[in-house]
mmCIF file of C-alpha atoms in Angstrom:
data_model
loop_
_atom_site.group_PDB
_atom_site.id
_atom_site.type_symbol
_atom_site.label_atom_id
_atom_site.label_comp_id
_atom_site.label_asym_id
_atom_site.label_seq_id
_atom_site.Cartn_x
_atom_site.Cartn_y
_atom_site.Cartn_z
ATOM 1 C CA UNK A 236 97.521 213.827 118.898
ATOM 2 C CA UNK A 237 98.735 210.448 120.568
ATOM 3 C CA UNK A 238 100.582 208.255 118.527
ATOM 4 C CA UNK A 239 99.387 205.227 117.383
ATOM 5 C CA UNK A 240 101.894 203.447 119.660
ATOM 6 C CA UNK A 241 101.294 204.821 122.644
ATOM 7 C CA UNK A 242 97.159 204.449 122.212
ATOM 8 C CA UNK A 243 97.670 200.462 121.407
ATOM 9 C CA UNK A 244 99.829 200.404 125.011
ATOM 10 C CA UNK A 245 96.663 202.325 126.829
ATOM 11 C CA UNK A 246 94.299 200.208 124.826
ATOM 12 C CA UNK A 247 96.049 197.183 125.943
ATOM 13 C CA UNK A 248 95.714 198.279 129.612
ATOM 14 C CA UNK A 249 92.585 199.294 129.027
ATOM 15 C CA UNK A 250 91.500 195.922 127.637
ATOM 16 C CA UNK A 251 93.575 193.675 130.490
ATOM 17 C CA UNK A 252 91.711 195.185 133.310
ATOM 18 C CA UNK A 253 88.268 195.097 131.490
ATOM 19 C CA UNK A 254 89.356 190.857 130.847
ATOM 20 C CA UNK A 255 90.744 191.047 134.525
ATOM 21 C CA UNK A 256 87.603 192.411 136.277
ATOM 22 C CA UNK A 257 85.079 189.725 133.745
ATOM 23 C CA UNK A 258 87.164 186.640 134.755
ATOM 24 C CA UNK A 259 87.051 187.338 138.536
ATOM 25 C CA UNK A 260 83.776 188.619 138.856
ATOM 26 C CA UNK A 261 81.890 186.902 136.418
ATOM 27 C CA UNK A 262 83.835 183.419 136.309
ATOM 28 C CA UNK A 263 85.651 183.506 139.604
ATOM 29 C CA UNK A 264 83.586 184.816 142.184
ATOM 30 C CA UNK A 265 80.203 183.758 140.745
ATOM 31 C CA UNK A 266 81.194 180.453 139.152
ATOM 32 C CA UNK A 267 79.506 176.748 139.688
ATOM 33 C CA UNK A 268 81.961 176.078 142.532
ATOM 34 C CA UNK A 269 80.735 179.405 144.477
ATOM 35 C CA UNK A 270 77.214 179.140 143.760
ATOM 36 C CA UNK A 271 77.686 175.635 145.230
ATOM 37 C CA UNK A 272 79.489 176.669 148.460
ATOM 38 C CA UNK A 273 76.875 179.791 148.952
ATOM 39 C CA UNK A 274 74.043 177.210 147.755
ATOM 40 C CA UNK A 275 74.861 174.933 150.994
ATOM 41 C CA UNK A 276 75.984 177.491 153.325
ATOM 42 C CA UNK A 277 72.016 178.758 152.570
ATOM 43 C CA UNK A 278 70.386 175.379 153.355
ATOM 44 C CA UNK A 279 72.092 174.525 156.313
ATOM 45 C CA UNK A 280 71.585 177.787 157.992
ATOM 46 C CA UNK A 281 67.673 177.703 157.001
ATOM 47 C CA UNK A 282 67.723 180.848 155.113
ATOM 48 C CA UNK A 283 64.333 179.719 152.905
ATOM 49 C CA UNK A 284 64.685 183.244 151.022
ATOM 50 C CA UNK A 285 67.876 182.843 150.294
ATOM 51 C CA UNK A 286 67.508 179.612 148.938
ATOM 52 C CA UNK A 287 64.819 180.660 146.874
ATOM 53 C CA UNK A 288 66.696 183.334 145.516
ATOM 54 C CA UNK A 289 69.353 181.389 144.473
ATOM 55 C CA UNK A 290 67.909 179.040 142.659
ATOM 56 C CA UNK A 291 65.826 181.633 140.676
ATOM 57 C CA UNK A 292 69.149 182.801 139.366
ATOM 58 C CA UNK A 293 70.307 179.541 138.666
ATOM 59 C CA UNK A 294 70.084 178.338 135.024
ATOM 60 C CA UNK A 295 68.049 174.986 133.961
ATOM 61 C CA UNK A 296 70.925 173.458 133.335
ATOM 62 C CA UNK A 297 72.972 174.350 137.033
ATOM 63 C CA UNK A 298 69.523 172.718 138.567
ATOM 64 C CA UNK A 299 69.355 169.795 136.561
ATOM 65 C CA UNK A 300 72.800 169.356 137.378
ATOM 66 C CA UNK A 301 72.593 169.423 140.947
ATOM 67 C CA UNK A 302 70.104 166.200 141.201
ATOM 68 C CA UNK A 303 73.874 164.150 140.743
ATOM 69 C CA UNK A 304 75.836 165.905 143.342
ATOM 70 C CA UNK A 305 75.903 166.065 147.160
ATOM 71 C CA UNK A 306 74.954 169.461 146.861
ATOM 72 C CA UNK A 307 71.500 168.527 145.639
ATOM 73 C CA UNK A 308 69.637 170.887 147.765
ATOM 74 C CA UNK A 309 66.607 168.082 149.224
ATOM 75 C CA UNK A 310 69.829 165.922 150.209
ATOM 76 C CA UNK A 311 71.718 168.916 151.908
ATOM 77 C CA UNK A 312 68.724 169.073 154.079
ATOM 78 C CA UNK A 313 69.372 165.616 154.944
ATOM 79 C CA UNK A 314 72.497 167.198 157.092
ATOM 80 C CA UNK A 315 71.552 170.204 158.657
ATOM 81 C CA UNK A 316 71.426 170.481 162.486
ATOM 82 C CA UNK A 317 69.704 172.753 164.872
ATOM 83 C CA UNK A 318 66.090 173.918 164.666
ATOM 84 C CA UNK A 319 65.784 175.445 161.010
ATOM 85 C CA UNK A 320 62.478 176.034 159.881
ATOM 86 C CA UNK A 321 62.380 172.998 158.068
ATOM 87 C CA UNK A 322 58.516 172.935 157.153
ATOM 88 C CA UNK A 323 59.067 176.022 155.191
ATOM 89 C CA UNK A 324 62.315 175.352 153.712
ATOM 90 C CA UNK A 325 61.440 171.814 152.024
ATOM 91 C CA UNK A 326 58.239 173.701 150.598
ATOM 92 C CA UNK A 327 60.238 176.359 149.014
ATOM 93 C CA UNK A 328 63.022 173.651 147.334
ATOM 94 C CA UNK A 329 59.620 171.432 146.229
ATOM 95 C CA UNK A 330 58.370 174.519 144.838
ATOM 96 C CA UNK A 331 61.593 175.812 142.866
ATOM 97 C CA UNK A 332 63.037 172.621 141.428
ATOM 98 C CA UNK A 333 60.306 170.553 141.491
ATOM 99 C CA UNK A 334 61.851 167.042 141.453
ATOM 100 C CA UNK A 335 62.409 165.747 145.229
ATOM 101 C CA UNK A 336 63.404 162.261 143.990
ATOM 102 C CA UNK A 337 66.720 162.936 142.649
ATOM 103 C CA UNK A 338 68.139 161.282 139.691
ATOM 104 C CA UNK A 339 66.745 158.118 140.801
ATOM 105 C CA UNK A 340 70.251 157.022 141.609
ATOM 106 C CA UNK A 341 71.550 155.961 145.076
ATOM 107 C CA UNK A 342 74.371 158.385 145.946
ATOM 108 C CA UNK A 343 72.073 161.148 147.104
ATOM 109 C CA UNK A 344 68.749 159.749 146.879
ATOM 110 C CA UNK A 345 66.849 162.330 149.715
ATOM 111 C CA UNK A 346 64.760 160.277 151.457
ATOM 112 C CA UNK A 347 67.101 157.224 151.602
ATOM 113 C CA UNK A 348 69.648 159.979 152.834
ATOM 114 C CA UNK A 349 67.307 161.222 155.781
ATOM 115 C CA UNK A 350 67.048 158.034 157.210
ATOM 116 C CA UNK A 351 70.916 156.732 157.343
ATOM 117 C CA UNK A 352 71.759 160.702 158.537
ATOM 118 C CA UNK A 353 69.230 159.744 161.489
ATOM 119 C CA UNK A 354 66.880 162.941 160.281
ATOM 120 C CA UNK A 355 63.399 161.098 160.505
ATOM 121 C CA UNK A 356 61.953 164.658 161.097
ATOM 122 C CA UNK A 357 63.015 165.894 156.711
ATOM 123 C CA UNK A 358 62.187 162.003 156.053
ATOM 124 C CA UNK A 359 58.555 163.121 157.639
ATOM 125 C CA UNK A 360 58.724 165.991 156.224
ATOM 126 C CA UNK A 361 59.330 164.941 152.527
ATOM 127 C CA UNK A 362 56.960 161.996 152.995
ATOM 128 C CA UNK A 363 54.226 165.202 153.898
ATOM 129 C CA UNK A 364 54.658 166.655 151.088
ATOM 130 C CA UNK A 365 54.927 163.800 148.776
ATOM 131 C CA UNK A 366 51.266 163.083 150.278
ATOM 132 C CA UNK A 367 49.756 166.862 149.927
ATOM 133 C CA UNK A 368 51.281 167.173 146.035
ATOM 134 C CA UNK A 369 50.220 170.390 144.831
ATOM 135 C CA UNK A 370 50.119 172.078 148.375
ATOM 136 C CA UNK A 371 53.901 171.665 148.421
ATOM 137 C CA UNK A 372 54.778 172.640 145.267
ATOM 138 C CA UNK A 373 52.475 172.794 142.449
ATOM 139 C CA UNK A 374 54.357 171.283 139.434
ATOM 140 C CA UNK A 375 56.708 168.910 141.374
ATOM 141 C CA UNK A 376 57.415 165.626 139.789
ATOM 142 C CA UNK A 377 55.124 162.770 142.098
ATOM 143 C CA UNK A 378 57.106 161.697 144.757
ATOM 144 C CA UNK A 379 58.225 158.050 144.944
ATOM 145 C CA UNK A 380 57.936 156.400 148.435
ATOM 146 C CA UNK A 381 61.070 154.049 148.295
ATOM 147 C CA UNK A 382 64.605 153.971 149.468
ATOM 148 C CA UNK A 383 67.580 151.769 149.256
ATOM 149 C CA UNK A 384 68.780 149.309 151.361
ATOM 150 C CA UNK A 385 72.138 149.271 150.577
ATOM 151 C CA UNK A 386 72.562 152.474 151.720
ATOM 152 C CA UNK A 387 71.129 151.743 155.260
ATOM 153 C CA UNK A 388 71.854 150.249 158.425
ATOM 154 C CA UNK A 389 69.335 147.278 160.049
ATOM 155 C CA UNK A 390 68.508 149.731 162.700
ATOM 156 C CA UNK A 391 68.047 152.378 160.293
ATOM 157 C CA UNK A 392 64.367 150.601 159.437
ATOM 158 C CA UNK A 393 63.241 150.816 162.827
ATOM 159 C CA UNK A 394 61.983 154.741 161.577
ATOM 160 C CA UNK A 395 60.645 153.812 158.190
ATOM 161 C CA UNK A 396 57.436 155.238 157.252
ATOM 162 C CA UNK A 397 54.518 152.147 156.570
ATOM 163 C CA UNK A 398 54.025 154.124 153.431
ATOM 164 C CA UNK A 399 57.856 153.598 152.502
ATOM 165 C CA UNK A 400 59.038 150.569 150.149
ATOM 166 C CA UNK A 401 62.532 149.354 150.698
ATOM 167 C CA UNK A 402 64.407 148.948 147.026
ATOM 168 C CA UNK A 403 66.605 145.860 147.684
ATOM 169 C CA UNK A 404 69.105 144.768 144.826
ATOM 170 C CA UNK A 405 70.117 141.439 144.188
ATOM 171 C CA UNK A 406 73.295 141.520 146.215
ATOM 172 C CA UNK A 407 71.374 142.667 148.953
ATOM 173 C CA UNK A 408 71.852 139.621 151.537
ATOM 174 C CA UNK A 409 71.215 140.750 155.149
ATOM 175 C CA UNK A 410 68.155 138.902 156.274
ATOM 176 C CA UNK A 411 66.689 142.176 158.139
ATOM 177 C CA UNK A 412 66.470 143.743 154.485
ATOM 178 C CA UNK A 413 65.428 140.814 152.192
ATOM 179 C CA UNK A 414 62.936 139.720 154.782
ATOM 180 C CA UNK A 415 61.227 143.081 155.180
ATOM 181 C CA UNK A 416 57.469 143.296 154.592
ATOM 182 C CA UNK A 417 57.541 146.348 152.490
ATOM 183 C CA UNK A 418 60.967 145.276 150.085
ATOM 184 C CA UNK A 419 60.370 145.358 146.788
ATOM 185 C CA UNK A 420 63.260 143.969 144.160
ATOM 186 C CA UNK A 421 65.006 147.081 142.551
ATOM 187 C CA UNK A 422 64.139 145.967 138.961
ATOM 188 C CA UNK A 423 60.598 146.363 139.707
ATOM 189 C CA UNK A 424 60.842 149.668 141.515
ATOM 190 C CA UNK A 425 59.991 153.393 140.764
ATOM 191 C CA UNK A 426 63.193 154.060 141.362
ATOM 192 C CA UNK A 427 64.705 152.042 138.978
ATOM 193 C CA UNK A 428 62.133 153.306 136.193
ATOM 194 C CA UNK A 429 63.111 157.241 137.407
ATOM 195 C CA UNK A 430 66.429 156.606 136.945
ATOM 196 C CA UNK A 431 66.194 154.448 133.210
ATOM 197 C CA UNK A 432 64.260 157.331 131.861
ATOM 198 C CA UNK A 433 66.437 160.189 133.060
ATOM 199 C CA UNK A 434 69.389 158.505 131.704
ATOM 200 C CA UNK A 435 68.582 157.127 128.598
ATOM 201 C CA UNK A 436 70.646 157.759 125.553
ATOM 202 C CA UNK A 437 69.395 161.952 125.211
ATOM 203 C CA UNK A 438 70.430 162.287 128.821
ATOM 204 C CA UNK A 439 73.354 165.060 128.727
ATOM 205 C CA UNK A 440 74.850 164.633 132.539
ATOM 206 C CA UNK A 441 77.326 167.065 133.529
ATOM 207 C CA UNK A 442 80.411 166.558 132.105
ATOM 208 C CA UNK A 443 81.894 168.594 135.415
ATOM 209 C CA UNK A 444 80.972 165.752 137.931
ATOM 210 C CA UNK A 445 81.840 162.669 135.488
ATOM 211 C CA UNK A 446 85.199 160.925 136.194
ATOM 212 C CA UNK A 447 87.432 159.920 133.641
ATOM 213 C CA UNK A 448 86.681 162.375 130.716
ATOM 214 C CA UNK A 449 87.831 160.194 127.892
ATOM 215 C CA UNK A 450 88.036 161.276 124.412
ATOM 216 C CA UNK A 451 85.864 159.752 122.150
ATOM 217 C CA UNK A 452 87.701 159.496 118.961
ATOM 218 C CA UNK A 453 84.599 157.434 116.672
ATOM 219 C CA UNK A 454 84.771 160.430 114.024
ATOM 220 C CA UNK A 455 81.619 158.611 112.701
ATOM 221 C CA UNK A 456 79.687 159.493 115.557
ATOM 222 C CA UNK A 457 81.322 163.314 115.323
ATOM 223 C CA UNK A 458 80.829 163.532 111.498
ATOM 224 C CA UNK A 459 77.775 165.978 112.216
ATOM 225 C CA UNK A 460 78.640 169.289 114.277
ATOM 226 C CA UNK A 461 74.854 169.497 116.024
ATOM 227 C CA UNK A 462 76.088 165.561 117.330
ATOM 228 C CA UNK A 463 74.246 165.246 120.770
ATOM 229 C CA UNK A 464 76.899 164.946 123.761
ATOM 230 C CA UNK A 465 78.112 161.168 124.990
ATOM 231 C CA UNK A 466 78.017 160.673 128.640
ATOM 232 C CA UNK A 467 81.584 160.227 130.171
ATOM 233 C CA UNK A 468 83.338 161.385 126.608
ATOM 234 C CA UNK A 469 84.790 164.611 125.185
ATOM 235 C CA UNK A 470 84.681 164.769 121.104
ATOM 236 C CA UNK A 471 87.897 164.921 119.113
ATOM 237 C CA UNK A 472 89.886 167.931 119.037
ATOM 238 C CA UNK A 473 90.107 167.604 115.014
ATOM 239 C CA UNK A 474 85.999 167.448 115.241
ATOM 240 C CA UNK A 475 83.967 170.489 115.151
ATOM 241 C CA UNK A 476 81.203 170.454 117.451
ATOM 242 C CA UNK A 477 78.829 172.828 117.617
ATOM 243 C CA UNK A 478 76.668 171.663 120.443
ATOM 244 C CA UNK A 479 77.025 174.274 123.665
ATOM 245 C CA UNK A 480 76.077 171.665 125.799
ATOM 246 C CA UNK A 481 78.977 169.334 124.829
ATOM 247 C CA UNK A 482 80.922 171.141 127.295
ATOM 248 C CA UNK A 483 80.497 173.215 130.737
ATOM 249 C CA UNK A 484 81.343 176.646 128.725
ATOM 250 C CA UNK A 485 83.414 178.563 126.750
ATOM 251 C CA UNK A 486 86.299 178.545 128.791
ATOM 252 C CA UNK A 487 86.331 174.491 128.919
ATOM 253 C CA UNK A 488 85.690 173.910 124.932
ATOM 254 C CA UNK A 489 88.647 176.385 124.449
ATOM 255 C CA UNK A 490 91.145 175.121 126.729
ATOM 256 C CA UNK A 491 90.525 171.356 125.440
ATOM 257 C CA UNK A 492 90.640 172.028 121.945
ATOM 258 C CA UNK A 493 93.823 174.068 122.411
ATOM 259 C CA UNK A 494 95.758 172.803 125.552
ATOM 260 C CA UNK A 495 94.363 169.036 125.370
ATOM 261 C CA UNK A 496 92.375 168.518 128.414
ATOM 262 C CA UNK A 497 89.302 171.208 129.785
ATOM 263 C CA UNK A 498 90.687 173.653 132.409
ATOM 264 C CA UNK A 499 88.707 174.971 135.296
ATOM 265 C CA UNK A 500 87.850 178.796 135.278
ATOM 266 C CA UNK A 501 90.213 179.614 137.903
ATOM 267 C CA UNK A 502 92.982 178.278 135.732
ATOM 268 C CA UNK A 503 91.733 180.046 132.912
ATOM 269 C CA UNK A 504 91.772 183.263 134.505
ATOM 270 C CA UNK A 505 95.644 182.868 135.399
ATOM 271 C CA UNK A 506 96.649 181.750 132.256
ATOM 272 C CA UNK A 507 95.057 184.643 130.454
ATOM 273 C CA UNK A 508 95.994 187.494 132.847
ATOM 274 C CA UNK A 509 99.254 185.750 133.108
ATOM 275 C CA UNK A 510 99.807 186.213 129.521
ATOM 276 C CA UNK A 511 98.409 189.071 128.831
ATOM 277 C CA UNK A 512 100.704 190.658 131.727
ATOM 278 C CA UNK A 513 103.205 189.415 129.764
ATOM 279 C CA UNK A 514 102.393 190.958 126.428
ATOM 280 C CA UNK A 515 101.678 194.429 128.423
ATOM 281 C CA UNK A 516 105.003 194.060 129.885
ATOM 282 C CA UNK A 517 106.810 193.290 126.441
ATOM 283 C CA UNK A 518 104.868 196.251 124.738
ATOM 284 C CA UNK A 519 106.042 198.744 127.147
ATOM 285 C CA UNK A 520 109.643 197.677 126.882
ATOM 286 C CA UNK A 521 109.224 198.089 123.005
ATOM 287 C CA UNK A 522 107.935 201.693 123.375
ATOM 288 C CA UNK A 523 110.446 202.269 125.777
ATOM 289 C CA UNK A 524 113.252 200.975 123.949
ATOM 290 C CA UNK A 525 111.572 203.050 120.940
ATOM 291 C CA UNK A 526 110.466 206.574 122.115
ATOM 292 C CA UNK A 527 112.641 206.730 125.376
ATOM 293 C CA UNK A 528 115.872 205.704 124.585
#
């Protein structure tokens, strides 16, 4: 029979290779930051399949969460190069996230993107779709024919579609843009009315991509556990919240209620196979010392 000693030492092995192999293949190799990476590397090659694939394995939440970054897939295809089959490839990303407008915002509005990357052919292409609807992509949100002109040059305009509006803001004061037959003031635009209703007060952004990530120590506002996430703030660490969304995952709630501030996965997995190398290392000392002096 082994003794007990000797079968918690195995178990512990046992157990720090099983933790070993989840972190790096589950929260390591497959995390947000490689699904990103892979997620771009697809789009700019053309590889429609792939693309479709990946974002069938994606959860809700990773594609809701991409409409905010520059590695929304409609604005990646903004800055490919080369002769992709781009006809096929905007009808499969219509089709699986169904929402070719974006956030609303400016950053990495898509069709204000294709025209200040010089890519009239995806501005064409989205504008095509936008007109054929359900032929595109059944359930996709309606497509809003404006961009910004903040976020282009005078001689970008020369290859805006007649169908296009151009969103001008108040501190918008080159003549070329105020003066432009189709500009339309940004408080009156679709874009503007996107963007108010996305991020109204039950609009969870992701708290990867926010800057800052302040603590937000109004206990009131904590003092019930289900308490809906606030944009750009973490809850107390003395507050128990119960709402999954409040952070990324597991790994992030843990590490800021115990360390202070979230950690990334990568650092996560270090720290834990760090220490529990550690421990293993200390236990086999102890039966050492114990059984084999």
């Amino acid at each position: 029979m082994i003794p007990p000693v000797h079968f918690l030492f195995f178990l512990s092995v046992f157990l720090f290779f099983i933790l070993a192999g989840h972190f790096l293949v589950f929260d390591v190799l497959l995390s947000p930051d490689a699904f990103l990476r892979n997620l771009k590397s697809a789009v700019y090659s053309g590889d429609a399949e792939g693309v479709e694939q990946m974002l069938a394995r994606a959860s809700p939440h990773m594609r809701k969460q991409l409409e905010t970054t520059r590695y929304f897939p409609f604005f990646l295809l903004t800055e490919m190069h080369g002769e992709q089959p781009l006809s096929h490839l905007t009808r499969v990303l219509w089709r699986a996230l169904g929402e070719p407008n974006g956030d609303g915002g400016d950053l990495y509005h898509p069709l204000t993107a294709a025209y200040r990357h010089g890519q009239s052919d995806v501005a064409d292409e989205l504008i095509k779709c936008g007109l054929l609807g359900d032929v595109c992509g059944g359930g996709a949100a309606p497509f809003i024919f404006e961009v910004f002109s903040h976020r282009l040059r005078c001689a970008d305009l020369e290859q805006l579609d007649p169908l296009v509006k151009l969103v001008v803001t108040r501190a918008e004061g080159r003549t070329c843009m105020r003066g432009h037959p189709h500009a339309v003031a940004y408080d009156k635009s679709d874009l503007k009315a996107l963007f108010d209703r996305k991020h109204d007060a039950s609009f969870v952004p992701s708290l990867r991509y926010i800057a800052g990530r302040e603590e937000f120590r109004d206990t009131k506002l904590w003092s019930t556990p289900f308490q809906a996430p606030v944009p750009n703030h973490f809850p107390p660490r003395e507050q128990l919240v119960m709402n999954p969304e409040a952070f990324e995952d597991f790994h992030e709630a843990y590490s800021y209620y115990f360390f202070g501030s979230p950690w990334s996965q990568k650092e996560t997995f270090y720290f834990v196979n760090i220490v529990s190398l550690i421990g293993l290392v200390a236990l086999a000392a102890w039966v050492s010392a114990s059984f084999f002096p």
